[in-house]
PDB file of C-alpha atoms and ligand atoms in Angstrom:
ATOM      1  CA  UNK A  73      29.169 -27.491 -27.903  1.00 89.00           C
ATOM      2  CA  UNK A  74      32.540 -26.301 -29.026  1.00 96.00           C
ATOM      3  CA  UNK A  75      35.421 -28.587 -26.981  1.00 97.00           C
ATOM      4  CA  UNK A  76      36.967 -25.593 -25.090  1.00 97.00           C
ATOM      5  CA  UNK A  77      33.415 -24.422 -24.101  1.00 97.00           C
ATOM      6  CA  UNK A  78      32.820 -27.919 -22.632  1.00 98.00           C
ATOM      7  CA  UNK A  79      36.135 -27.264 -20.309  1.00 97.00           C
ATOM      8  CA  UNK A  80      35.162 -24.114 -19.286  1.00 96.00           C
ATOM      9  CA  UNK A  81      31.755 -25.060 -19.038  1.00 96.00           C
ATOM     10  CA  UNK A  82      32.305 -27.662 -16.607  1.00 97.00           C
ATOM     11  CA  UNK A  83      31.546 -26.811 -12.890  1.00 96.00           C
ATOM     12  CA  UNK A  84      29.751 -28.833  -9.826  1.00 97.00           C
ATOM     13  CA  UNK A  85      26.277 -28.327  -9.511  1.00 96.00           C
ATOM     14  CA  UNK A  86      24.968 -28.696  -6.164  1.00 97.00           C
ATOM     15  CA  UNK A  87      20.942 -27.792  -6.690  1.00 96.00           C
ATOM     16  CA  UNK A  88      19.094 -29.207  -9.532  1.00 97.00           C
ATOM     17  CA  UNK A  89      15.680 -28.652 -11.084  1.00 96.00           C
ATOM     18  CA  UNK A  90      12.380 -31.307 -11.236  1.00 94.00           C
ATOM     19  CA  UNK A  91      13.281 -31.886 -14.986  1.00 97.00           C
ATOM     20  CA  UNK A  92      13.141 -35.098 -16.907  1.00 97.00           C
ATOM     21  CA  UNK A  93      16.543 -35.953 -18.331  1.00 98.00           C
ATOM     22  CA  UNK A  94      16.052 -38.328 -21.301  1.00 98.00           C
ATOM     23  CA  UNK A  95      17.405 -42.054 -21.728  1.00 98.00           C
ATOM     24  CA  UNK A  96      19.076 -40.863 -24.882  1.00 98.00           C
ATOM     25  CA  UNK A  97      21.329 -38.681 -22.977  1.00 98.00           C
ATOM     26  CA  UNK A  98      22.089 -40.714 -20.153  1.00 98.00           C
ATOM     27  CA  UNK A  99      23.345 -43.357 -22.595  1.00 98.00           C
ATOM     28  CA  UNK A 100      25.530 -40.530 -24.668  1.00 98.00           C
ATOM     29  CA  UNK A 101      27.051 -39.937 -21.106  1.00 98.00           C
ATOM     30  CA  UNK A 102      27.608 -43.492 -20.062  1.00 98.00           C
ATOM     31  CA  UNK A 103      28.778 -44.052 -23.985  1.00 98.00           C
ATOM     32  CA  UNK A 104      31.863 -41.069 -23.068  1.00 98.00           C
ATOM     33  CA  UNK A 105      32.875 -42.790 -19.549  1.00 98.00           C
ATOM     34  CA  UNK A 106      33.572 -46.242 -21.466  1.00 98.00           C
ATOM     35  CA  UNK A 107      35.335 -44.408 -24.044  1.00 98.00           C
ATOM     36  CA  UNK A 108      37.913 -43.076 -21.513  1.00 98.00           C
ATOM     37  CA  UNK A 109      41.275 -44.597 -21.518  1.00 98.00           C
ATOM     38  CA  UNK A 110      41.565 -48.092 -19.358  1.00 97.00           C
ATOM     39  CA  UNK A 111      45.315 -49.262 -17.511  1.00 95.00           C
ATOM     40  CA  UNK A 112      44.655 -52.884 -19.175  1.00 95.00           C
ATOM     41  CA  UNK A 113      42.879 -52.249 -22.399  1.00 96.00           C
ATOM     42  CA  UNK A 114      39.807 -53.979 -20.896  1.00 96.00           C
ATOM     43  CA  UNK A 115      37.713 -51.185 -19.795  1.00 96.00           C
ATOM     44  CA  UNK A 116      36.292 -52.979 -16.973  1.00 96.00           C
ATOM     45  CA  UNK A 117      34.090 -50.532 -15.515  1.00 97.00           C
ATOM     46  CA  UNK A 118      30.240 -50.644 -14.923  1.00 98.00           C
ATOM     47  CA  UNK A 119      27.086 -48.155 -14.462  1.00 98.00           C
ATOM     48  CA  UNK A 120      24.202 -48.407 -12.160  1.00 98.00           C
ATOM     49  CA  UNK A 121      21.156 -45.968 -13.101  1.00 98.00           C
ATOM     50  CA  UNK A 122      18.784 -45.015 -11.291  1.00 98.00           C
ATOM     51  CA  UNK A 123      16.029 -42.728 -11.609  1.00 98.00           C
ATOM     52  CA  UNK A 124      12.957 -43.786  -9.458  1.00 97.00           C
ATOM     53  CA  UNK A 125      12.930 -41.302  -6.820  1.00 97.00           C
ATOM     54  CA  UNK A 126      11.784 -44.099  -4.119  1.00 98.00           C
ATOM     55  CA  UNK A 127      14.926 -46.088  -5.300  1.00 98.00           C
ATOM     56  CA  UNK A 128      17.223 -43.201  -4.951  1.00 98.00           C
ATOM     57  CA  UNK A 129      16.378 -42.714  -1.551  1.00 98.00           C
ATOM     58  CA  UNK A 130      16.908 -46.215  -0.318  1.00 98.00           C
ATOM     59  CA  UNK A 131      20.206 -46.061  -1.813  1.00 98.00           C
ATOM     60  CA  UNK A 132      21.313 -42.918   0.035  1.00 98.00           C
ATOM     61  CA  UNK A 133      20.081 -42.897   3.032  1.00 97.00           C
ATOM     62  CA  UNK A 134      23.133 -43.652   4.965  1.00 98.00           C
ATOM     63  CA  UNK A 135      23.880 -39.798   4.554  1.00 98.00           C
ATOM     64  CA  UNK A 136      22.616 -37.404   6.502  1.00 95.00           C
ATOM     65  CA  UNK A 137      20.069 -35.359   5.338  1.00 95.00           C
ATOM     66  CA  UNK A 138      20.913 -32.299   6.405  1.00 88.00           C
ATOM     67  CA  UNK A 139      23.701 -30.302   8.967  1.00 91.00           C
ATOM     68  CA  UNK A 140      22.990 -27.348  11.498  1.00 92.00           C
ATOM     69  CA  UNK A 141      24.805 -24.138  10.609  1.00 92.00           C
ATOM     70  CA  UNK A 142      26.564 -25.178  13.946  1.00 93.00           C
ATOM     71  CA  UNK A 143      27.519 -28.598  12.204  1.00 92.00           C
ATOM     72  CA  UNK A 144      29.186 -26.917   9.165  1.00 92.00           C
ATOM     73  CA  UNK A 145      30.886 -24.253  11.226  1.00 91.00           C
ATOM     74  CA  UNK A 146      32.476 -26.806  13.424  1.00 92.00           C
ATOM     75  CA  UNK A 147      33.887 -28.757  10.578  1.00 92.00           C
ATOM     76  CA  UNK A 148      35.051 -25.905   8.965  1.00 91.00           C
ATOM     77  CA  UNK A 149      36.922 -24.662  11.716  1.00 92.00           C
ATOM     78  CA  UNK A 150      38.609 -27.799  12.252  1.00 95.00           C
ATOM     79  CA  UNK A 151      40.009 -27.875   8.811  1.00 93.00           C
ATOM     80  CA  UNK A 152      41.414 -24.458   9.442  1.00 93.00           C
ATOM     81  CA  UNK A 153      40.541 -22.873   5.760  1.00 91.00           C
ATOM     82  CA  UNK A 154      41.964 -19.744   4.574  1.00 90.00           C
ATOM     83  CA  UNK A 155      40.714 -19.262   1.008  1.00 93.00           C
ATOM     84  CA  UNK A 156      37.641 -17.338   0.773  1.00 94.00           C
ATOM     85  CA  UNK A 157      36.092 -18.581  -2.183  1.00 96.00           C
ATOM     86  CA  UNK A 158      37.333 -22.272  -0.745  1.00 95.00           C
ATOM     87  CA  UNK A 159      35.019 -21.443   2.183  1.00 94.00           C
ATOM     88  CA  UNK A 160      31.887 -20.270   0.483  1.00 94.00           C
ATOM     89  CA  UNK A 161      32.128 -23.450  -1.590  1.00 95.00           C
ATOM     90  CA  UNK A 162      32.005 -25.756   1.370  1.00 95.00           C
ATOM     91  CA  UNK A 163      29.339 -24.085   3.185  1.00 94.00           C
ATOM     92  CA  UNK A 164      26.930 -24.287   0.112  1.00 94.00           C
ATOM     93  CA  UNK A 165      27.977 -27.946  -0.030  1.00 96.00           C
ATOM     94  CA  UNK A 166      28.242 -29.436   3.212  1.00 96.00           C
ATOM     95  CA  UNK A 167      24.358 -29.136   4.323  1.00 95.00           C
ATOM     96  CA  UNK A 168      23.703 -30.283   0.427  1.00 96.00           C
ATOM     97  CA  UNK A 169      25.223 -33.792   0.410  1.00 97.00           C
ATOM     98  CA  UNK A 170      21.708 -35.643   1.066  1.00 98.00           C
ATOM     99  CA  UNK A 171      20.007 -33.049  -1.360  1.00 97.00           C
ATOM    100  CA  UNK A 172      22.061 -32.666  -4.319  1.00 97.00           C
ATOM    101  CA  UNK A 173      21.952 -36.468  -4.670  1.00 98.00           C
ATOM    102  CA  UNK A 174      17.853 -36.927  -4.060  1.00 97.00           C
ATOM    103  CA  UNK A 175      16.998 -33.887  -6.103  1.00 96.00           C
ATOM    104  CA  UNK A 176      18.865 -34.566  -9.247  1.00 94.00           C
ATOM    105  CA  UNK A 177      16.979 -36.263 -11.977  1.00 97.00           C
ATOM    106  CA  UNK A 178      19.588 -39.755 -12.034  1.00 98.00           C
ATOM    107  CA  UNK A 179      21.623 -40.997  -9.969  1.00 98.00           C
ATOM    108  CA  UNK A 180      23.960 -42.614 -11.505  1.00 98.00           C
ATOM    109  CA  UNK A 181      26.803 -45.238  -9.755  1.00 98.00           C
ATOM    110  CA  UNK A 182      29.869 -46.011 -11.124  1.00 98.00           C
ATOM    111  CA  UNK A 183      31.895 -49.319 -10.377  1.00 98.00           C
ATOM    112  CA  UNK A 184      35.313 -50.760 -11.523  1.00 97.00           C
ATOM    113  CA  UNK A 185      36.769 -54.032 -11.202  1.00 96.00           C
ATOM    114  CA  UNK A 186      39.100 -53.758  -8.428  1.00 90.00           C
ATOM    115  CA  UNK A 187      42.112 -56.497  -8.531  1.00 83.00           C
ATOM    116  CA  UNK A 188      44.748 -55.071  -5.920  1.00 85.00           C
ATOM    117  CA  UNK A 189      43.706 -53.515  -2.301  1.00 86.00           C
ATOM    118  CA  UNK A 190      43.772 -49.653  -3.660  1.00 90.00           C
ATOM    119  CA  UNK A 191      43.941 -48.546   0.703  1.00 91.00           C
ATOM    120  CA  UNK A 192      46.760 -50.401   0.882  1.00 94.00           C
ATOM    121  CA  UNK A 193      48.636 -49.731  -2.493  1.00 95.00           C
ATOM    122  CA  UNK A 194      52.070 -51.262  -3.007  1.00 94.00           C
ATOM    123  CA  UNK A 195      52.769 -49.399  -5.815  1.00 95.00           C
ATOM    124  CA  UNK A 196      51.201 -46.692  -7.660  1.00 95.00           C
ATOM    125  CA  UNK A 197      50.304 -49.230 -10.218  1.00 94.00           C
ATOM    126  CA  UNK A 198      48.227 -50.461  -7.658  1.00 94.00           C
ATOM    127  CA  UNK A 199      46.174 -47.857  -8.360  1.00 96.00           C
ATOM    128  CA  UNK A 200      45.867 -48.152 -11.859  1.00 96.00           C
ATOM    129  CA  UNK A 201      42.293 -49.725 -11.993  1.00 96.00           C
ATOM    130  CA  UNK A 202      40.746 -46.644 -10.037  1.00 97.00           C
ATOM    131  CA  UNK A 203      43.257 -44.246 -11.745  1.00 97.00           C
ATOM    132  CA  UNK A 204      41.227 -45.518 -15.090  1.00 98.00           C
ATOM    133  CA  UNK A 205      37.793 -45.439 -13.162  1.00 98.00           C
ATOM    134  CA  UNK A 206      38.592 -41.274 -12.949  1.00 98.00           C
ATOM    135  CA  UNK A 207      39.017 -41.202 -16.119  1.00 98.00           C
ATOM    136  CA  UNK A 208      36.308 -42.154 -17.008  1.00 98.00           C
ATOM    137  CA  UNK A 209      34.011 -39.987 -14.686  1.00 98.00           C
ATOM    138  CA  UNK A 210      35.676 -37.191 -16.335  1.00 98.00           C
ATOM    139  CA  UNK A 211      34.521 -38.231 -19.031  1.00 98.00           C
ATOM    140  CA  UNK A 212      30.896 -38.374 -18.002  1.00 98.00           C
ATOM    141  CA  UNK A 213      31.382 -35.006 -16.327  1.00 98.00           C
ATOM    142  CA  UNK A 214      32.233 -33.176 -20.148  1.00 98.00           C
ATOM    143  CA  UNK A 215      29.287 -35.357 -21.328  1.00 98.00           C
ATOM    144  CA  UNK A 216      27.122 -34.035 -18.611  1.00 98.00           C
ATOM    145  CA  UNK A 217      28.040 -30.542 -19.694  1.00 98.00           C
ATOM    146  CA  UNK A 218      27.773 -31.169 -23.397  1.00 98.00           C
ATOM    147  CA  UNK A 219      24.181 -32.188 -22.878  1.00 98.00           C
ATOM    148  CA  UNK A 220      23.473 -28.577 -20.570  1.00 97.00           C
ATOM    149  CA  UNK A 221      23.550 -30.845 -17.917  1.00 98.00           C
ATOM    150  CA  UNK A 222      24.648 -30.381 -14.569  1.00 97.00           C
ATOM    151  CA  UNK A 223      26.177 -32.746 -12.064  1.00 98.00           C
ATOM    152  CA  UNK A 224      27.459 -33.550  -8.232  1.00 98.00           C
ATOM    153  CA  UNK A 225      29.904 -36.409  -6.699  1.00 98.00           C
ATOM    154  CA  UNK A 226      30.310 -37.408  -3.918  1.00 98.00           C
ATOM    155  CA  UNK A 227      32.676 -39.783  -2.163  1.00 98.00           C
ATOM    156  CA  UNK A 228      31.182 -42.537  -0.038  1.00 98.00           C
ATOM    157  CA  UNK A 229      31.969 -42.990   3.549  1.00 96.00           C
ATOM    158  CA  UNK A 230      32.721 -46.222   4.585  1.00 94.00           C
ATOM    159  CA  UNK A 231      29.569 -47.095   6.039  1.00 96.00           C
ATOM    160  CA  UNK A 232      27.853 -45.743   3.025  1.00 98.00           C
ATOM    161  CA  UNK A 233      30.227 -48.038   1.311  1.00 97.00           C
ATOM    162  CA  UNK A 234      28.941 -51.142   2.958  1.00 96.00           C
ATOM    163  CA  UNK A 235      25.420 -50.448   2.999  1.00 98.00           C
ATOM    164  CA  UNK A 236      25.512 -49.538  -1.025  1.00 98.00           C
ATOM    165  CA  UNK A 237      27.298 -52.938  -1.615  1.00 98.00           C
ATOM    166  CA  UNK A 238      24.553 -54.329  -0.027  1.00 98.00           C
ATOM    167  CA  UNK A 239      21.719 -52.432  -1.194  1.00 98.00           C
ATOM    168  CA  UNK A 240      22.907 -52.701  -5.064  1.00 98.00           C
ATOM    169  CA  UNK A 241      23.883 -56.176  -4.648  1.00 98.00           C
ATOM    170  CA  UNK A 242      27.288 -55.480  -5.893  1.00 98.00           C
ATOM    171  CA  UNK A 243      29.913 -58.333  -7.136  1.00 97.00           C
ATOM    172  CA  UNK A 244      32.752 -58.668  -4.756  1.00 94.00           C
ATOM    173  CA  UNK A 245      35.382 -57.723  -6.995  1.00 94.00           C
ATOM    174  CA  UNK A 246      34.004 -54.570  -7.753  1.00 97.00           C
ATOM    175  CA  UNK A 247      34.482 -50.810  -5.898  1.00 97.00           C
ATOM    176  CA  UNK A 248      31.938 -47.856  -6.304  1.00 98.00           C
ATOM    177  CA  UNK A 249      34.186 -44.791  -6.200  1.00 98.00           C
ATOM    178  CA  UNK A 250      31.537 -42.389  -5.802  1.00 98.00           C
ATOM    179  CA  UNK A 251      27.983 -41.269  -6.413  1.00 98.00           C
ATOM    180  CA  UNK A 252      26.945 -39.026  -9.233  1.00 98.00           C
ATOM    181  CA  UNK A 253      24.327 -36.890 -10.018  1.00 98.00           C
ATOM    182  CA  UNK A 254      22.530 -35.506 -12.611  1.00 98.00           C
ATOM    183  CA  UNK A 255      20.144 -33.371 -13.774  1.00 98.00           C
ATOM    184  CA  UNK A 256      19.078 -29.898 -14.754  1.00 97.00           C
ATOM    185  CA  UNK A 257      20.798 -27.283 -12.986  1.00 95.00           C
ATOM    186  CA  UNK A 258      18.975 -24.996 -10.926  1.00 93.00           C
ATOM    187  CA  UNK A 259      19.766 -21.259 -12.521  1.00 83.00           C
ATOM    188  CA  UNK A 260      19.697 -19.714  -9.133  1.00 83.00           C
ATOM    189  CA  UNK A 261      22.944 -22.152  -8.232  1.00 82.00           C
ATOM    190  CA  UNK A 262      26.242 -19.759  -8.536  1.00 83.00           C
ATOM    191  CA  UNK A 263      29.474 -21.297  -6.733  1.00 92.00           C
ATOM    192  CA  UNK A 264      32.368 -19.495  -8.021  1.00 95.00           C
ATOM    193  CA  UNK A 265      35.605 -21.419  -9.048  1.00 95.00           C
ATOM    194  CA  UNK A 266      38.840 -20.498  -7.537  1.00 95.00           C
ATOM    195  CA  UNK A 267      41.046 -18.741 -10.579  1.00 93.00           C
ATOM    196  CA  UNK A 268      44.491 -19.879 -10.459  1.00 94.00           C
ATOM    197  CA  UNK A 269      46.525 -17.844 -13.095  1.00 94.00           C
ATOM    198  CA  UNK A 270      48.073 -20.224 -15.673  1.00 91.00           C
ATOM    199  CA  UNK A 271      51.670 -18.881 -15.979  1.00 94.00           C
ATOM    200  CA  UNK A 272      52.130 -20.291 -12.021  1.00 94.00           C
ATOM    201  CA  UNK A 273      51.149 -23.584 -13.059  1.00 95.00           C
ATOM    202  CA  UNK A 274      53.547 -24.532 -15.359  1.00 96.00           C
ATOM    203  CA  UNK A 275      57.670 -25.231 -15.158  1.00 96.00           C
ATOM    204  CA  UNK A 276      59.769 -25.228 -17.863  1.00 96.00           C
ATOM    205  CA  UNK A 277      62.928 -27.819 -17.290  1.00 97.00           C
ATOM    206  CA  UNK A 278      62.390 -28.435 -14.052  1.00 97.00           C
ATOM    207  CA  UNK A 279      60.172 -26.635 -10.820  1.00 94.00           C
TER     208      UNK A 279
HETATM  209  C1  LIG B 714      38.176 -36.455  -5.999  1.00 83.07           C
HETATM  210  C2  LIG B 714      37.035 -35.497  -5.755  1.00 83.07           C
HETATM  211  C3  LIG B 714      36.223 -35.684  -4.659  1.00 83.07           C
HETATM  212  C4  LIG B 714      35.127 -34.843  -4.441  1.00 83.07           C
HETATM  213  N1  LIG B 714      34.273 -35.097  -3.409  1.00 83.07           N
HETATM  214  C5  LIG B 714      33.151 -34.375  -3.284  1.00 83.07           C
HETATM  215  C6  LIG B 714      32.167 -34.722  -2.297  1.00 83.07           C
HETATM  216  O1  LIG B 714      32.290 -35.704  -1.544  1.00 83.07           O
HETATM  217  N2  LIG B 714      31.071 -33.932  -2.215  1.00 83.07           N
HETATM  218  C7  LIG B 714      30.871 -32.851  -3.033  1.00 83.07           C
HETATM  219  O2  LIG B 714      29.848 -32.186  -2.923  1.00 83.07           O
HETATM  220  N3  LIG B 714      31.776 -32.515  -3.991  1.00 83.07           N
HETATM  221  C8  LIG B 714      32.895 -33.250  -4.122  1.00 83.07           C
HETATM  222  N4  LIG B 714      33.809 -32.931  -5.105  1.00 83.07           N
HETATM  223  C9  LIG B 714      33.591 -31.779  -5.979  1.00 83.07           C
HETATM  224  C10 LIG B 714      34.535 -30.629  -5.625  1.00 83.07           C
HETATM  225  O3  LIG B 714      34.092 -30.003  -4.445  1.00 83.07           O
HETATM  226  C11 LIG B 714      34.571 -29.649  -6.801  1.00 83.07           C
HETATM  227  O4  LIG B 714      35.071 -30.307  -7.936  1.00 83.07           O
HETATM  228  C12 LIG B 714      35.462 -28.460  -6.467  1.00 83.07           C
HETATM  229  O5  LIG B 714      34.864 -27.682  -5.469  1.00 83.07           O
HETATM  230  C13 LIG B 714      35.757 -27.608  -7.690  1.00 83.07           C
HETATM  231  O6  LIG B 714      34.592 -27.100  -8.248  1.00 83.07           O
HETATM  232  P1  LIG B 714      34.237 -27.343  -9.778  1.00 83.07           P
HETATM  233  O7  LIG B 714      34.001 -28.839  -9.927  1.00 83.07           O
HETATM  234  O8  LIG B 714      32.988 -26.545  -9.997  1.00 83.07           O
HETATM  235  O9  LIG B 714      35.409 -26.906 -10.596  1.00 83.07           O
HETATM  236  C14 LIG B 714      34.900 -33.757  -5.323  1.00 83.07           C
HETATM  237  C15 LIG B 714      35.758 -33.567  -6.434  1.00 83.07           C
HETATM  238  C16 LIG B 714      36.793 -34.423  -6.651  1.00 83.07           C
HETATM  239  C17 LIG B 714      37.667 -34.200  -7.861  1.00 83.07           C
END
């Protein structure tokens, strides 16, 4: 795929199909996450995969499976949204956290080495070691797309936090930022982007 067709290629993907995605490609992906640029040259980030369905499900269960219409509507309402496309993006993906993570084909878990407290930064350098851990889940996500891949994240509540450090017997010096998943995207699956128009994006000299 042509670079530019990667970036606009790129989206979340939410519902995925029962396909088989190959070892070859999940190690191309991994391959362009510890490419990505690292704050101290090291790149001291790690992968867990995991792709036994049984497995996956141990790992996530801390999230709930599903929320009522009610559920959504009440958590929508308290964050007051406005944007209409905003809002048809969260209620597709709010009942879909449990799914989008058990259906996909891998689930993949990222991890960086994690010297300084990053919830109680000092500095923004502080934040350098998860600054460099985004990077390199960008990364992944262009992979994903280069391969016609799809994928999800999602960010880890703190008792999902604990339970995964647990469960994947994870180092102490090391963070999981978030869960990813990936896997063939389901063609019926059509959440539109919000379309910001370039020219009010960008300054010239100063705001
Ligand atoms: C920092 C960050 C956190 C996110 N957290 C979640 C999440 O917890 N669950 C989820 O389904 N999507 C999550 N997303 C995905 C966003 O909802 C998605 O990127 C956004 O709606 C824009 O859509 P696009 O990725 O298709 O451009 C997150 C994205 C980012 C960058």
């Amino acid at each position: 795929m042509e670079f530019n067709d990667v970036i606009d290629r790129r989206h979340t993907v939410r519902s995925f199909k029962d396909i088989d995605v190959s070892m070859e490609q999940i190690k191309r992906i991994i391959d362009a996450g510890i490419k990505a640029p690292s704050n101290n040259h090291l790149r001291e980030i790690e992968f867990i995969v995991i792709k036994d369905k049984e497995r996956i499900k141990e790992v996530i269960k801390k999230i709930p499976k599903t929320q009522s219409p009610k559920r959504v509507e009440f958590i929508m309402n308290s964050w007051k949204l406005k944007d209409e496309v905003q809002i048809k993006m969260y209620q597709d993906s709010i009942p879909k956290q449990y799914s989008m993570l058990c259906d996909a084909n891998v689930l993949l878990i990222p991890l960086f080495k994690n010297k300084k407290n990053i919830l109680e930064p000092k500095s923004l350098s502080d934040l350098n070691g998860f600054a460099s851990m985004w990077c390199s889940i960008e990364n992944i996500f262009l992979a994903t797309t280069n391969e016609n891949l799809g994928y999800a994240l999602r960010i880890p509540f703190k008792n999902e936090i604990e339970y995964l450090n647990e469960v994947l017997e994870i180092p102490k010096d090391y963070v999981i930022p978030c869960y990813i998943a990936i896997g063939h995207k389901d063609d019926n699956e059509n959440i539109e982007q919000v379309k910001v128009n370039f020219e009010d994006k960008i300054h010239f000299d100063r705001w």
